[in-house]
XYZ file of C-alpha atoms in Angstrom:
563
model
C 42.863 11.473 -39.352
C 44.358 14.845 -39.260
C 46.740 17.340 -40.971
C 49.161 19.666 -39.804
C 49.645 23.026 -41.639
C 52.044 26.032 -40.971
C 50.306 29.346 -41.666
C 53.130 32.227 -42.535
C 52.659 34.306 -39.235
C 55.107 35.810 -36.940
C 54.176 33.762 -34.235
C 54.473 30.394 -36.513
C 51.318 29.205 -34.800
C 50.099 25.831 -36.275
C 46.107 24.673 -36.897
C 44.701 21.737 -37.982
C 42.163 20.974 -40.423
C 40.115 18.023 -41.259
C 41.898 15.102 -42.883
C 39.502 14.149 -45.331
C 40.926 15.930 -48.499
C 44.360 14.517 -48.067
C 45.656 13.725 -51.274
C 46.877 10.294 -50.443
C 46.499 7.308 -48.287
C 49.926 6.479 -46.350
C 52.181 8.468 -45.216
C 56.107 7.983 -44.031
C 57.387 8.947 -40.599
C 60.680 8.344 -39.837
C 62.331 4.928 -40.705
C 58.374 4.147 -40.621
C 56.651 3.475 -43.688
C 52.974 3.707 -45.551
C 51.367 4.534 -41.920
C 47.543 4.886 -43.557
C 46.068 8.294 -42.381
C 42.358 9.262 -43.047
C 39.506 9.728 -41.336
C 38.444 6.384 -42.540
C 40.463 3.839 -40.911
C 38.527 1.473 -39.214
C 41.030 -1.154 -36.457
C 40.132 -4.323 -36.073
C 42.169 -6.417 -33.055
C 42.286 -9.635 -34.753
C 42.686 -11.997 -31.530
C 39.879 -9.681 -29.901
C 36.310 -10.689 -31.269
C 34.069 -7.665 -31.812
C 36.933 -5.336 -30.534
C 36.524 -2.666 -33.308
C 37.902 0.749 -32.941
C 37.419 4.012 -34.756
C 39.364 6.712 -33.594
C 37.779 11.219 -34.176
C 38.732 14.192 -33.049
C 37.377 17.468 -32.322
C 33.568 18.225 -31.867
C 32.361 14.577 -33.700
C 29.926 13.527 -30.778
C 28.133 17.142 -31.371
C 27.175 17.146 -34.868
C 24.051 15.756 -36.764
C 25.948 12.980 -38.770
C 29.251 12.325 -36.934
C 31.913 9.877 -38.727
C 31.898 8.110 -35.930
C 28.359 6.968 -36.048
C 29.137 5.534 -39.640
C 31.739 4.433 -38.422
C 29.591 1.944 -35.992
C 27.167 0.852 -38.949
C 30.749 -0.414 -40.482
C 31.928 -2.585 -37.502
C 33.034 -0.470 -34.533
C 32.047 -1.337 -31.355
C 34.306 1.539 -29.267
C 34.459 4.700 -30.545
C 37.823 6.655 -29.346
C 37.654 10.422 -29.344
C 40.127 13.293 -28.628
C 38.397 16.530 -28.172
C 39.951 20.203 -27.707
C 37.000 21.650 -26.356
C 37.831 24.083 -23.398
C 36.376 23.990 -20.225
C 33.551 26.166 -19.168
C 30.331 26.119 -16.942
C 28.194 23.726 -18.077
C 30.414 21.621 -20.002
C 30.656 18.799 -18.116
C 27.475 17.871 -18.037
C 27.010 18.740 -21.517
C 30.211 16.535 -22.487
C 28.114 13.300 -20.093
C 25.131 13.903 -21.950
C 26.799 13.890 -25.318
C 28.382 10.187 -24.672
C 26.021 9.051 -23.061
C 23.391 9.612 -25.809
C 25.908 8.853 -28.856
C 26.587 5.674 -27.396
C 23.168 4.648 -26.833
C 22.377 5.493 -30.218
C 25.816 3.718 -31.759
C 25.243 0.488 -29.672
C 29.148 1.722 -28.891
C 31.367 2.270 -25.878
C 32.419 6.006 -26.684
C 35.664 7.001 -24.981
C 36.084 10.659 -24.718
C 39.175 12.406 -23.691
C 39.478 16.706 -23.355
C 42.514 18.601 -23.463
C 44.449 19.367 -20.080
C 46.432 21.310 -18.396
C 49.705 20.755 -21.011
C 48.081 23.434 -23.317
C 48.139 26.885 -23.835
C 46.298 29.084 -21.249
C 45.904 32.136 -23.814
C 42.351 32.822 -23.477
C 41.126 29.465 -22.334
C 41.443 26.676 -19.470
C 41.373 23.165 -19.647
C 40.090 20.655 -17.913
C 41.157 17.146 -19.041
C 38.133 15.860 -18.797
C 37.718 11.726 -19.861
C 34.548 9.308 -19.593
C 34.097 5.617 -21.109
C 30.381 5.318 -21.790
C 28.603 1.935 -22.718
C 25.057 2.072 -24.094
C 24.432 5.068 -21.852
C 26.039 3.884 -18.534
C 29.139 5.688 -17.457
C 32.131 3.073 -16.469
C 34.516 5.082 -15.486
C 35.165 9.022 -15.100
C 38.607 11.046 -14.878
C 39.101 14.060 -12.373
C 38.852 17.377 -14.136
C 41.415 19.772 -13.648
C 44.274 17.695 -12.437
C 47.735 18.910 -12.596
C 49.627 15.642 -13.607
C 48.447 12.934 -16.314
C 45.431 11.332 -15.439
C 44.796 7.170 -16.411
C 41.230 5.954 -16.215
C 39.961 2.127 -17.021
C 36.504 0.129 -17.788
C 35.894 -3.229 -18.670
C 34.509 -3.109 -22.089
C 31.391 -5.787 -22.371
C 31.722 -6.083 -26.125
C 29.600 -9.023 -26.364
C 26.500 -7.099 -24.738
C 27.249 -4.648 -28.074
C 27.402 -7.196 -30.437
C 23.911 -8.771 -29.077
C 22.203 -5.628 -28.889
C 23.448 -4.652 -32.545
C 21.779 -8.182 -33.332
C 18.073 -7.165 -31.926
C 18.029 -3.430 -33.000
C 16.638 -4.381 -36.312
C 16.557 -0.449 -36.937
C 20.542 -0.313 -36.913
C 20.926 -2.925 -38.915
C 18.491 -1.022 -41.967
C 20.459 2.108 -41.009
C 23.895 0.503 -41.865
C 22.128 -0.701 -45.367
C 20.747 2.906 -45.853
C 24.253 3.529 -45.810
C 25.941 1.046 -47.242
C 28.357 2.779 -50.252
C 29.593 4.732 -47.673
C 30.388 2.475 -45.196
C 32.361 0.657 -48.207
C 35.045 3.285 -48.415
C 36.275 2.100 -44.449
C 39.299 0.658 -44.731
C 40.042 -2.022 -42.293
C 43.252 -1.959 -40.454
C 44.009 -5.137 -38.644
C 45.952 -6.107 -35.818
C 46.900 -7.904 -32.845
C 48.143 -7.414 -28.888
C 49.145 -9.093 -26.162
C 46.615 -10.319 -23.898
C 48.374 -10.765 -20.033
C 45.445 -11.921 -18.018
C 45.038 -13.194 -14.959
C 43.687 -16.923 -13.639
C 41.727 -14.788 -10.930
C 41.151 -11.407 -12.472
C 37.603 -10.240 -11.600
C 35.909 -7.608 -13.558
C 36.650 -3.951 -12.077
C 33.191 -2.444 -12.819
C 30.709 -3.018 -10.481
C 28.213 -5.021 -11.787
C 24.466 -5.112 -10.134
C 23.410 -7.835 -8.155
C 19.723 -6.587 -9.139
C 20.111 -5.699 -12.819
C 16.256 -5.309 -13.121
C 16.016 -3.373 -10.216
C 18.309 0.324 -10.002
C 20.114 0.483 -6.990
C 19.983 4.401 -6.686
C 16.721 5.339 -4.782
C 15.702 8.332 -6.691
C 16.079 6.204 -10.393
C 14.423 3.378 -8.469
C 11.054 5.157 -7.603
C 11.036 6.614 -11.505
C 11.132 2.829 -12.238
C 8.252 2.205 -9.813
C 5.920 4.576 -11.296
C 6.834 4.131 -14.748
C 5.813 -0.090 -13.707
C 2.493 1.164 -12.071
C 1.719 3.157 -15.236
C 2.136 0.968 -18.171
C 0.118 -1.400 -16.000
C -2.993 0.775 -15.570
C -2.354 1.903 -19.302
C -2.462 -1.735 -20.333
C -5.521 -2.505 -18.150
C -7.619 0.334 -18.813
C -7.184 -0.012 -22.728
C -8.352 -3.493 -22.240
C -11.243 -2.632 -20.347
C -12.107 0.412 -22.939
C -11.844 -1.547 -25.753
C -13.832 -4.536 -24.418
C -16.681 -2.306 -22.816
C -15.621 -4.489 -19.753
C -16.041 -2.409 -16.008
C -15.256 -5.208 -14.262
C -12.325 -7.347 -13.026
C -11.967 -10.705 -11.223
C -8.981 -11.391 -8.990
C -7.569 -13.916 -6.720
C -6.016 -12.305 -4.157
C -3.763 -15.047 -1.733
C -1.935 -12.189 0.427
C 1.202 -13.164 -1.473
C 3.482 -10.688 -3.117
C 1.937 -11.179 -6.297
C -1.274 -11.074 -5.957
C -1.135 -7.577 -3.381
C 1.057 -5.962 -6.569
C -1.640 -6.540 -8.911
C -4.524 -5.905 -6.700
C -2.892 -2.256 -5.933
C -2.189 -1.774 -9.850
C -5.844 -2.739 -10.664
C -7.412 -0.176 -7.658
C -4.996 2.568 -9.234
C -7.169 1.752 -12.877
C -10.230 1.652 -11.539
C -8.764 5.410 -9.898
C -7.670 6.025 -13.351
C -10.614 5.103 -14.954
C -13.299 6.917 -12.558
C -14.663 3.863 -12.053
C -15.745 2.381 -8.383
C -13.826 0.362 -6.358
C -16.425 -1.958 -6.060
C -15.985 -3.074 -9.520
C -13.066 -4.979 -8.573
C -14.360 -8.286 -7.488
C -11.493 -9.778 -5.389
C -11.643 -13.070 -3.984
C -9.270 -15.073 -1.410
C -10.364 -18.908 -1.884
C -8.253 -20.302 1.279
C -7.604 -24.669 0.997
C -5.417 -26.812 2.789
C -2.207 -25.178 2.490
C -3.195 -21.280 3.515
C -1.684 -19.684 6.552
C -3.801 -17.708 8.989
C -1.420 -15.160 8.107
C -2.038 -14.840 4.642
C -5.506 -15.326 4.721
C -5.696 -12.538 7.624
C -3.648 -10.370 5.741
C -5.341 -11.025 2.102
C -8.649 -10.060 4.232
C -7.469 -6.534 5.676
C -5.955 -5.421 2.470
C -9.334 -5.928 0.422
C -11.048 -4.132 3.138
C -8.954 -1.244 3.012
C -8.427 -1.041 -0.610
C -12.617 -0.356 -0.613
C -13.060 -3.151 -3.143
C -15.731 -5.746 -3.346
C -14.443 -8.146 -1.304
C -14.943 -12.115 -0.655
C -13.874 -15.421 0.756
C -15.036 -18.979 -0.624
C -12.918 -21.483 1.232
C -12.403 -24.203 -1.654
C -11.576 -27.430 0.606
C -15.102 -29.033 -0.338
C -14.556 -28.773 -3.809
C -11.263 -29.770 -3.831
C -11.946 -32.575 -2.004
C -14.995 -33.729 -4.747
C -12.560 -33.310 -7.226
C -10.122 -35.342 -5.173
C -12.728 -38.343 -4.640
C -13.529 -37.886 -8.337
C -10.004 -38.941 -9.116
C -10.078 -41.464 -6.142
C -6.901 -39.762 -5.142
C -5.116 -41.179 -1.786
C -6.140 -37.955 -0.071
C -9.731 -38.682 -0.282
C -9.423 -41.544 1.598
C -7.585 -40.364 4.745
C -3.677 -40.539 3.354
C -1.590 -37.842 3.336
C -0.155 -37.552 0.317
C 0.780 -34.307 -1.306
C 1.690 -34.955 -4.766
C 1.349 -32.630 -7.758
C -1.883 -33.857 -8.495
C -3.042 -32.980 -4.991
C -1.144 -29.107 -5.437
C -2.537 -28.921 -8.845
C -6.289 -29.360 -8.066
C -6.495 -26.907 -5.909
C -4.958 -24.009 -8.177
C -7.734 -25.410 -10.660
C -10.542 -25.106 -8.582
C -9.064 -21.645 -8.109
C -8.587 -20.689 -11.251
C -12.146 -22.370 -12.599
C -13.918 -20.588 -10.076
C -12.449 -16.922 -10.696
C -13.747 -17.831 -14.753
C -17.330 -18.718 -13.534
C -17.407 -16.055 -11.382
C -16.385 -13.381 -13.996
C -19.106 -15.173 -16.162
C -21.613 -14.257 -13.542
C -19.887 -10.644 -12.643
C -19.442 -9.897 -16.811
C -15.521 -8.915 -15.497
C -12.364 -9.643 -16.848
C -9.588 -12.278 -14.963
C -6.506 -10.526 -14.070
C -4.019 -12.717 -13.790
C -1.208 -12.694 -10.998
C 2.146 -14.403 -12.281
C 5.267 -12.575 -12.630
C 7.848 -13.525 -15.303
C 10.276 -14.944 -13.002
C 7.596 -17.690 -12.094
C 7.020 -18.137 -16.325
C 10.450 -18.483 -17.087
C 10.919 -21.347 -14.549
C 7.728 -22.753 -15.746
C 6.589 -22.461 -11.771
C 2.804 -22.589 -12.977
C 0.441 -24.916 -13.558
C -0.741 -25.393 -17.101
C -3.728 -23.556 -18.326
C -5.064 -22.735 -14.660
C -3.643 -21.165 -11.739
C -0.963 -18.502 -12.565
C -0.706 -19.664 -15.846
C -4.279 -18.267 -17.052
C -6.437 -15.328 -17.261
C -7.926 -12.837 -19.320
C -5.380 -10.254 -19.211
C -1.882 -10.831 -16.661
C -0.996 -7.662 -15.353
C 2.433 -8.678 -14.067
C 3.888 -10.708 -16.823
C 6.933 -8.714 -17.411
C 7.916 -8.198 -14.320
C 10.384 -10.290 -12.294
C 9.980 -11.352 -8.902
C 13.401 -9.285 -7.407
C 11.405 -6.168 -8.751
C 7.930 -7.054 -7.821
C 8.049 -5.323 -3.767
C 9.740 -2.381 -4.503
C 6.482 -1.022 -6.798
C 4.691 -2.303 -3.328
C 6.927 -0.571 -1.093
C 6.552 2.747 -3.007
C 3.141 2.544 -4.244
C 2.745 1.894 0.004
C 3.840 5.959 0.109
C 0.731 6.719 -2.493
C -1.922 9.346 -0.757
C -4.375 6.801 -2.084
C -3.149 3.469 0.446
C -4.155 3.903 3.751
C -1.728 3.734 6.358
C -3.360 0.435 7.593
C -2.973 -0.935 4.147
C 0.927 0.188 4.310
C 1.343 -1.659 7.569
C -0.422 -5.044 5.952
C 1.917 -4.315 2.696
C 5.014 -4.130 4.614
C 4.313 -7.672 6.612
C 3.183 -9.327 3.125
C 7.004 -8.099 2.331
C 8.298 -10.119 5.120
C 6.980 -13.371 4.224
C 8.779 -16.237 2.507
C 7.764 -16.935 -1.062
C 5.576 -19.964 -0.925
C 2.679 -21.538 -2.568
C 0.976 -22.584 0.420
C -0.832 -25.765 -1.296
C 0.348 -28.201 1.407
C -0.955 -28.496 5.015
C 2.117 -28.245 7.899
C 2.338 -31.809 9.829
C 0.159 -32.601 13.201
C -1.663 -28.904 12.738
C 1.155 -26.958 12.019
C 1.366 -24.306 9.244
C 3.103 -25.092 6.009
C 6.598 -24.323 5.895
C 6.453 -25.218 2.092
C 9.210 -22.473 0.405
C 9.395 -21.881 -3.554
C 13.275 -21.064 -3.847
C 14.311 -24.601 -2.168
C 12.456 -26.155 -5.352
C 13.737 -23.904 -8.203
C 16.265 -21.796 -6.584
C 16.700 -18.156 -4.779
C 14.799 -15.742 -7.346
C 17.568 -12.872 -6.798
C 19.822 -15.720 -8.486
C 17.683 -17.004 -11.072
C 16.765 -13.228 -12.272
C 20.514 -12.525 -12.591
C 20.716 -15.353 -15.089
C 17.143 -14.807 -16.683
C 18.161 -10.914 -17.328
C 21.298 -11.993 -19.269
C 20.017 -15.059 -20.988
C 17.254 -13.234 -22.079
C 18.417 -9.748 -22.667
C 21.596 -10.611 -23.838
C 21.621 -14.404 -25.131
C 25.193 -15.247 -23.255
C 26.435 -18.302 -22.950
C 26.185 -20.236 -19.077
C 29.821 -19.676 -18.699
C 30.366 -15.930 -18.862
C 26.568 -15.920 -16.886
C 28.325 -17.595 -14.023
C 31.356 -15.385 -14.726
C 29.504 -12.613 -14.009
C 26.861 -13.989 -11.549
C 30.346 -14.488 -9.334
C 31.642 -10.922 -9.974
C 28.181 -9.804 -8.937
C 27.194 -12.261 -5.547
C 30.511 -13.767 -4.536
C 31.265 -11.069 -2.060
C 28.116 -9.469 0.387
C 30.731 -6.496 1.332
C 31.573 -5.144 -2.536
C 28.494 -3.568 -4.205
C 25.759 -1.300 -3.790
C 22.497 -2.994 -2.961
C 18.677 -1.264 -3.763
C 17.504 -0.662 -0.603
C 17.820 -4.309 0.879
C 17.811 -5.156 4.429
C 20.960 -6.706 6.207
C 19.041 -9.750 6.880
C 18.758 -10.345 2.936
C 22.019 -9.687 1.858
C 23.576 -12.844 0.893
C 26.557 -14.012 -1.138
C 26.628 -16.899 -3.309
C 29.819 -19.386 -3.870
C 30.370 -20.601 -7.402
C 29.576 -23.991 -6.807
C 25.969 -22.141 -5.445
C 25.934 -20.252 -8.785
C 26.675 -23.239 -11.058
C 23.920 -25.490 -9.356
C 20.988 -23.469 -9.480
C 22.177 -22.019 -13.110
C 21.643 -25.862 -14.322
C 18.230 -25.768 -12.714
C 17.653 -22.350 -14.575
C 18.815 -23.587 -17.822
C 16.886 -27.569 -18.007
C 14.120 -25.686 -16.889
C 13.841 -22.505 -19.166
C 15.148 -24.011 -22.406
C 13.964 -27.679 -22.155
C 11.043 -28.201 -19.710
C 8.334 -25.384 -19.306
C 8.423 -23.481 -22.880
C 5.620 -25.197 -23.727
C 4.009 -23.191 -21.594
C 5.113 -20.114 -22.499
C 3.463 -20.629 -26.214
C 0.389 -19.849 -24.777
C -0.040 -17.120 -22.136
C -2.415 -14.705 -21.948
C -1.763 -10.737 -22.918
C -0.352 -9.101 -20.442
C 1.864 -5.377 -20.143
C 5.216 -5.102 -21.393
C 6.974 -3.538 -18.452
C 10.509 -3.921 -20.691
C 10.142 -4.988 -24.315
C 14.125 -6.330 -24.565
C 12.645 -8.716 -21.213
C 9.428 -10.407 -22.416
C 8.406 -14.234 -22.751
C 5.197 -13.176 -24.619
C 5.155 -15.705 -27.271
C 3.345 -12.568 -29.763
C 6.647 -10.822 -29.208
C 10.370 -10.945 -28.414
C 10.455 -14.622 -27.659
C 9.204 -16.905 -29.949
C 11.171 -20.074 -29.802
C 10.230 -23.827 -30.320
C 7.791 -25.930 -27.366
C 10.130 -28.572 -27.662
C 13.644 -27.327 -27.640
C 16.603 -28.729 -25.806
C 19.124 -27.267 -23.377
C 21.929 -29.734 -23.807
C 23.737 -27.182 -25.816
C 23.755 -24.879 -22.767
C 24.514 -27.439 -19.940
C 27.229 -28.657 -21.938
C 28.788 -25.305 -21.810
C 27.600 -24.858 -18.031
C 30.163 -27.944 -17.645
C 32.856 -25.866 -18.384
C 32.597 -23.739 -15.479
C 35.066 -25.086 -12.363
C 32.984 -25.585 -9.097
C 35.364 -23.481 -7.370
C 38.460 -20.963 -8.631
């Protein structure tokens, strides 16, 4: 997209200038012939779906309107630069930030490359510096000031560009805004050779936790952003309702301590009391002296209005009512018996906030919503306002690990907060046999949650089909060695074989796009912790009650159970 022009000088230096007023189209070179030249060629890899390149030069990612941004309303989804920028302090930061941003803003993977050491050393050095960038994450990085040639490689995710092209409804208007311009790109097609491998594994590394940063320092920015849109969400309820009050069910479960904190940390915000927060633990047949103990001590030192209604008795009218087996001396626990109690729960924190004029804050994270792991208008399922409805279960105890560093939790509240992280998930609604404690565990019913967010973040943020998810789900979990983790303990480190992968992924996909959206139609308001990862039915995911996954598990079949 260039031209080369000899200025009379003694020297005989040459400079180039842009290439946009070239007075034709092709050019020969050689026994070569009509090569197209411009600045508004646009490559297309036919055999290559949504691999679109555009190819600038000079200081493009720098100025207000770059080509190459038009260049991405037309079609191209990696934008290759050459730049002859010198090196000098602060550059390379500068040159990161530049990429970064423009390919954020391009839904693009920008590849920048700087001149090195093979030029001329006049006045200036040179550095060589290259990046690949894709939607603001750096893939791969080149070693400035390097003597010899320097090669650097990414894999290229194009479909995640496509998809996010699809939901940014403000680039699509953009590329209309701009439509008689993008007209005058001329496609240039063609096609390459594509050796790949039976067993080649992606070289990025791709996060086992992709809602949850594995770098501390991004991690604890995460945490307090989390903590703040929930108080912001909360408190604007309350405001607006002329509502002081809250009602919450408190278990001594992960859940339940996350949004207890983030509702203490309104009331801070706020200036209201503590006491306003009416929290209750309602213990049945199922609760562990554990959780119970521990649901206790954190209300106490939280300084909120604490309570305890065991709810055996009225589960057990409710269960004669019925003239369920139970009643009568049997033990059986079916779903009915599970599902009474988290209604007499749930009934009793309405009455209550009746009484108390409060709001219900709700408990459930999204991971439990998109598995439909809630029963139906009570329990988890309902409330005035859910405070932790965007958030997914593999992020919910790191905002409880750091919120446990907060000048505002005791240190007896961090200790109780750090055993409530040691516990196994569990809904604790059936008794343990001959007296013993209930050893009833959520993931052996719907899967390991670390698992089932992987494939909820990219079926939901990025709408791929089951086989690339368990592509990439292997890439992420099939080694416990390769990887960063966020902070995880040895003892939770696992690794997952693809057989694992592909049998809770079909357990994933009947149950989010077949059996539980029904329930998702009609949830309460809640926070939106990340807009691009919502089920709220108001918002990003609106979708049929009665939709089917066969679509999805027919794909899934595809996938080998081993490589």
């Amino acid at each position: 997209g260039i031209a080369v022009k000899s200025l009379p000088s003694a020297r005989h230096e040459y400079h180039y200038e842009p290439g946009e007023g070239l007075p034709v189209a092709t050019i020969n070179f050689g026994e070569q012939k009509d090569i197209p030249v411009g600045t508004d060629l646009l490559f297309k890899i036919d055999n290559l779906p949504a691999a679109h390149f555009y190819v600038s030069m000079g200081e493009d990612f720098s100025v207000p309107a770059p080509l190459s941004s038009f260049a991405a309303l037309a079609g191209a989804t990696m934008l290759l630069h050459l730049s002859s920028s010198p090196a000098a302090i602060g550059e390379e930061k500068r040159r990161h930030d530049l990429a970064a941003a423009h390919s954020i803003r391009c839904c693009a993977a920008c590849l920048r490359s700087a001149s090195g050491g093979g030029e001329s050393s006049t006045d200036l050095a040179w550095d060589g510096q290259a990046m690949i960038y894709e939607m603001g994450d750096c893939l791969a990085s080149a070693k400035r000031f390097a003597m010899a040639p320097r090669l650097i490689f990414a894999d290229i995710d194009l479909d995640r560009l496509a998809q996010e092209r699809m939901r940014n409804i403000s680039f699509a208007r953009n590329g209309r805004q701009h439509g008689e311009y993008l007209r005058r790109f001329r496609p240039i097609s063609f096609s390459v050779a594509l050796p790949f491998h039976d067993e080649l594994l992606l070289q990025r590394e791709l996060p086992r936790f992709p809602c949850v940063p594995s770098d501390a320092d991004v991690r604890r920015q995460w945490c307090l952003e989390a903590f703040q849109i929930q108080t912001q969400g909360l408190a604007k309820r309350l405001v607006s309702s002329g509502i002081q009050k809250v009602v919450l069910g408190v278990s001594g479960g992960l859940d339940s301590t996350l949004a207890l904190i983030a509702v203490v940390f309104t009331m801070d915000h706020l200036g209201y009391p503590r006491t306003n927060i009416k929290a209750y633990t309602m213990p049945a047949f199922g609760t562990t002296e554990r959780t119970l103990n521990n649901a206790r001590q954190l209300m106490k030192e939280l300084g909120v209005d604490a309570h305890e209604k065991n709810i055996e008795t009225l589960c057990l009218q409710m269960l004669r009512d019925i003239n369920h087996p139970f009643a009568n001396g049997q033990s059986i626990y079916d779903r009915t018996f599970e599902n009474v109690q988290a209604g007499e729960r749930t009934s009793l924190l309405f009455r209550l906030a009746n009484q108390e004029d409060a709001l219900v804050v709700g408990t459930g994270d999204l991971s439990e919503l998109a598995l439909g792991w809630c029963t139906y208008g009570v329990g988890d399922h309902m409330s005035h306002y859910n405070i932790n409805a965007s958030i997914p279960k593999t992020l919910v105890s790191h905002p409880l690990l750091w919120s446990a560093e907060d000048e505002r939790i005791s240190a007896e509240a961090k200790r109780i907060i750090c055993d409530i992280l040691q516990m196994d998930i569990s809904p604790e609604l059936i008794p343990g046999q001959d007296g013993e404690q209930s050893v009833q565990k959520t993931e052996d019913v719907i899967g390991p949650y670390e698992l089932q967010d992987f494939h909820l973040f990219y079926t939901l943020r990025f709408g791929y089909l089951p086989t690339k998810i368990a592509f990439l789900a292997y890439c992420a979990w099939h080694d416990v060695h390769k990887g960063t983790w966020p902070g995880t303990p040895d003892h939770k480190k696992h690794a997952y074989s693809l057989s694992e992968i592909k049998k809770w992924l079909r357990i994933f996909l009947c149950r989010f796009f077949q059996t539980t959206q029904y329930k998702r139609t009609c949830v309460p308001n809640g926070p939106s912790i990340d807009p691009a990862a919502s089920l709220s039915p108001r918002g990003s995911y609106c979708v049929p009650s009665d939709s089917e996954a066969a679509i999805w598990l027919a794909n899934l079949n595809e996938v080998p159970d081993d490589l």
